[in-house]
Structures are given as structure tokens and as C-alpha cells.
PDB file of C-alpha atoms in Angstrom:
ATOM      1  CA  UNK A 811       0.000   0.000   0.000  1.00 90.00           C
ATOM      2  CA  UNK A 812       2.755   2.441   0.673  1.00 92.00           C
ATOM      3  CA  UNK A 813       4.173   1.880  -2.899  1.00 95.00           C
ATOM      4  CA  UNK A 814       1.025   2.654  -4.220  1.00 96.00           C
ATOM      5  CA  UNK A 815       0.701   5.937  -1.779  1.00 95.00           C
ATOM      6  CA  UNK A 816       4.710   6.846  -3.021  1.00 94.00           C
ATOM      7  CA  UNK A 817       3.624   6.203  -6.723  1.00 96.00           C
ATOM      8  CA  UNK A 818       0.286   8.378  -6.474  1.00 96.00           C
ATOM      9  CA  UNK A 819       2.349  11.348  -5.091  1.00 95.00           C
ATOM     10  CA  UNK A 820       4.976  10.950  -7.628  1.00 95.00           C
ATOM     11  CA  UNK A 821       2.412  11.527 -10.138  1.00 96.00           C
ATOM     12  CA  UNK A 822       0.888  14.606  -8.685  1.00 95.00           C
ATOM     13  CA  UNK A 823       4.057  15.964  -8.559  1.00 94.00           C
ATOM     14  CA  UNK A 824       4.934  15.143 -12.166  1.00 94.00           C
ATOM     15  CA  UNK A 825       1.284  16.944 -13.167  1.00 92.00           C
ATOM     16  CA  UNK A 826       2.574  19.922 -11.307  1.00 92.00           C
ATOM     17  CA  UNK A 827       5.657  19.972 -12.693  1.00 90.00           C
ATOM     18  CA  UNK A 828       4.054  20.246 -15.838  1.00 87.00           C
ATOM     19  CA  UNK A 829       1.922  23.145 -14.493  1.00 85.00           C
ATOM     20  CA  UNK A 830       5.097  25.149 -13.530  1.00 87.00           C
ATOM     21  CA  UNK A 831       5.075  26.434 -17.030  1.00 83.00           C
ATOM     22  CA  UNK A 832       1.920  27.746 -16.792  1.00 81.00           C
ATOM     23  CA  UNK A 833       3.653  29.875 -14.057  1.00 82.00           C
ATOM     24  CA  UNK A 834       6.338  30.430 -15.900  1.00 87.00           C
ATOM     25  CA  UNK A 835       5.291  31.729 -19.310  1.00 85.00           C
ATOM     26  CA  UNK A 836       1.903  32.675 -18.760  1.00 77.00           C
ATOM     27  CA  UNK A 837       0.238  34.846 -21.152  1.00 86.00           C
ATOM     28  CA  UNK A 838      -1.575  36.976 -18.488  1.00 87.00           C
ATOM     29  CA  UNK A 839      -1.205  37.135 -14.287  1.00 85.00           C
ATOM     30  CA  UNK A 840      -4.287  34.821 -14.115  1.00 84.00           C
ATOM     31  CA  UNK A 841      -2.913  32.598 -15.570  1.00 84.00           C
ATOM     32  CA  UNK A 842       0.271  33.148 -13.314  1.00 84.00           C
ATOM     33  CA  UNK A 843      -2.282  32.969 -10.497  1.00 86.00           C
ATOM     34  CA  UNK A 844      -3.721  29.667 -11.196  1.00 87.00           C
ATOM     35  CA  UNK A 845      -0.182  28.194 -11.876  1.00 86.00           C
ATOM     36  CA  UNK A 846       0.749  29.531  -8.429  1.00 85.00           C
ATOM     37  CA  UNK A 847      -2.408  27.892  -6.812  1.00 89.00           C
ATOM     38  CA  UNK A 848      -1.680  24.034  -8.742  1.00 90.00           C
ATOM     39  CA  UNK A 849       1.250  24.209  -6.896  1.00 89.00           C
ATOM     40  CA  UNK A 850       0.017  25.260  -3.615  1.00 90.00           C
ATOM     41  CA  UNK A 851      -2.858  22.553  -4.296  1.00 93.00           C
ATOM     42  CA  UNK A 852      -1.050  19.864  -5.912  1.00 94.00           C
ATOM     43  CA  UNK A 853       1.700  20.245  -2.926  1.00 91.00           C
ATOM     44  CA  UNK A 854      -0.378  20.254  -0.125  1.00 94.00           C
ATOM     45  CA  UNK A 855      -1.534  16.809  -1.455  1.00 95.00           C
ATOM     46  CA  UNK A 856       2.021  14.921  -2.600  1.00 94.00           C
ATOM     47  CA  UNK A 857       3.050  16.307   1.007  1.00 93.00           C
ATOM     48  CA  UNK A 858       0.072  14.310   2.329  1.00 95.00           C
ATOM     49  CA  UNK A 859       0.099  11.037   0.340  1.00 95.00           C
ATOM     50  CA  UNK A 860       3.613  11.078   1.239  1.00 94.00           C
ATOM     51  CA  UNK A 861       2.698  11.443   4.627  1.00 93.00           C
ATOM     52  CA  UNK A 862       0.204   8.717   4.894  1.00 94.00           C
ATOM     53  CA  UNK A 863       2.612   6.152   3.234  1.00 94.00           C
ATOM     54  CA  UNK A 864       5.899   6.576   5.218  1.00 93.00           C
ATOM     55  CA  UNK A 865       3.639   7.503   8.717  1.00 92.00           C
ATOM     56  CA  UNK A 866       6.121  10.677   9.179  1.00 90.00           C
ATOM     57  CA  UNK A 867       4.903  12.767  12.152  1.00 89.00           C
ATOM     58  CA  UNK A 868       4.001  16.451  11.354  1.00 90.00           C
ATOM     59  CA  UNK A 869       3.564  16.406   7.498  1.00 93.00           C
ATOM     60  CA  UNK A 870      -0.068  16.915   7.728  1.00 91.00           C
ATOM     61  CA  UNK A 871       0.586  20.314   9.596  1.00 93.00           C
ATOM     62  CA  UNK A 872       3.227  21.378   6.777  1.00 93.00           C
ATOM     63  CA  UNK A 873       0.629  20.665   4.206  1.00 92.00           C
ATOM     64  CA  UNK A 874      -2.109  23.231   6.360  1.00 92.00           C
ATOM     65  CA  UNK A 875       0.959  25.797   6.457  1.00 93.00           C
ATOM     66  CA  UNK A 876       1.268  25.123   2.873  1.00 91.00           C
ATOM     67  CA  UNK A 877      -2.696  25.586   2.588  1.00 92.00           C
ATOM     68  CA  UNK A 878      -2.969  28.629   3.945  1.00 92.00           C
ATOM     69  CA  UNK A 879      -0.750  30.390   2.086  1.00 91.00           C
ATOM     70  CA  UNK A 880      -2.019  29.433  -1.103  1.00 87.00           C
ATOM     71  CA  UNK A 881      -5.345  31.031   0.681  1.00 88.00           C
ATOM     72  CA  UNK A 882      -3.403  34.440   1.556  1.00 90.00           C
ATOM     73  CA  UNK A 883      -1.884  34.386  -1.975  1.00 87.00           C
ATOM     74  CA  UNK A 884      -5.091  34.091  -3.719  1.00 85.00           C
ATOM     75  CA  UNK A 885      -6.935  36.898  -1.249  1.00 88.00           C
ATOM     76  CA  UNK A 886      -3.501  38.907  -2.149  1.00 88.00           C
ATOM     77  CA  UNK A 887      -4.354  38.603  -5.799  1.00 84.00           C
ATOM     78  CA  UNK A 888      -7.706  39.402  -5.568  1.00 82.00           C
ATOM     79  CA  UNK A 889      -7.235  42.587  -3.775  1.00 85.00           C
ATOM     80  CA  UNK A 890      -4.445  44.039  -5.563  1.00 80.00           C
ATOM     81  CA  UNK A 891      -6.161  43.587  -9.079  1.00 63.00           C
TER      82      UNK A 891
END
């Protein structure tokens, strides 16, 4: 089951990875934006699959750190444009 758990967040992280160039060469800052929030998202749950499958004490309140700050970015975002 952990190999399964490993291999799940593997992928997410190779679908963000493919993402980043969203971030990267984004035609407009929304698209920037949502870039910015795949990672945040797609983080928060590789950080938690990994979590689950190794039993590593404390990821789950890295991924709510991680959470929340994709929150505050997005709020950011909204208010400044």
C-alpha cells in the first residue's frame, strides 16, 4: 500500500511539474495565479500522500501551512487587481 501511496504522489508531482510552465510563461497574471495555486494545491496533497505512506509525524501540519498560504496568496491577488 505504501508503494502505491509513493507512486500516487509521484504523479501529482509530475502533473505539477508540468503546471510550472503555466507559471512560468503565462500569457496573463491569471494565468500566473492559477499556476501559483496548482502548486500550492497539488503540494499540499504529494506532502500528504507522502505522509500517509511513510507515517512521518508532522507532514499533515506542513501541508495546512502550505494551505494557507495558497489562501493568503489568492486573497492577495484578488485585492491588488
Amino acid at each position: 500500500m505504501a508503494e502505491f501511496l509513493i507512486a500516487a504522489a509521484g504523479s501529482v508531482l509530475a502533473m505539477v511539474a508540468l503546471g510550472l510552465g503555466r507559471l512560468l510563461y503565462g500569457p496573463a497574471i491569471a494565468d500566473r495565479m492559477m499556476g501559483a495555486q496548482l502548486l500550492g494545491s497539488g503540494g499540499i496533497a504529494a506532502l500528504l500522500l507522502w505522509g500517509t505512506a511513510t507515517g512521518t509525524q508532522g507532514v499533515s501540519d506542513l501541508a495546512l501551512v502550505l494551505a494557507l498560504l495558497a489562501a493568503f496568496a489568492s486573497i492577495a491577488f484578488r485585492v491588488s487587481g
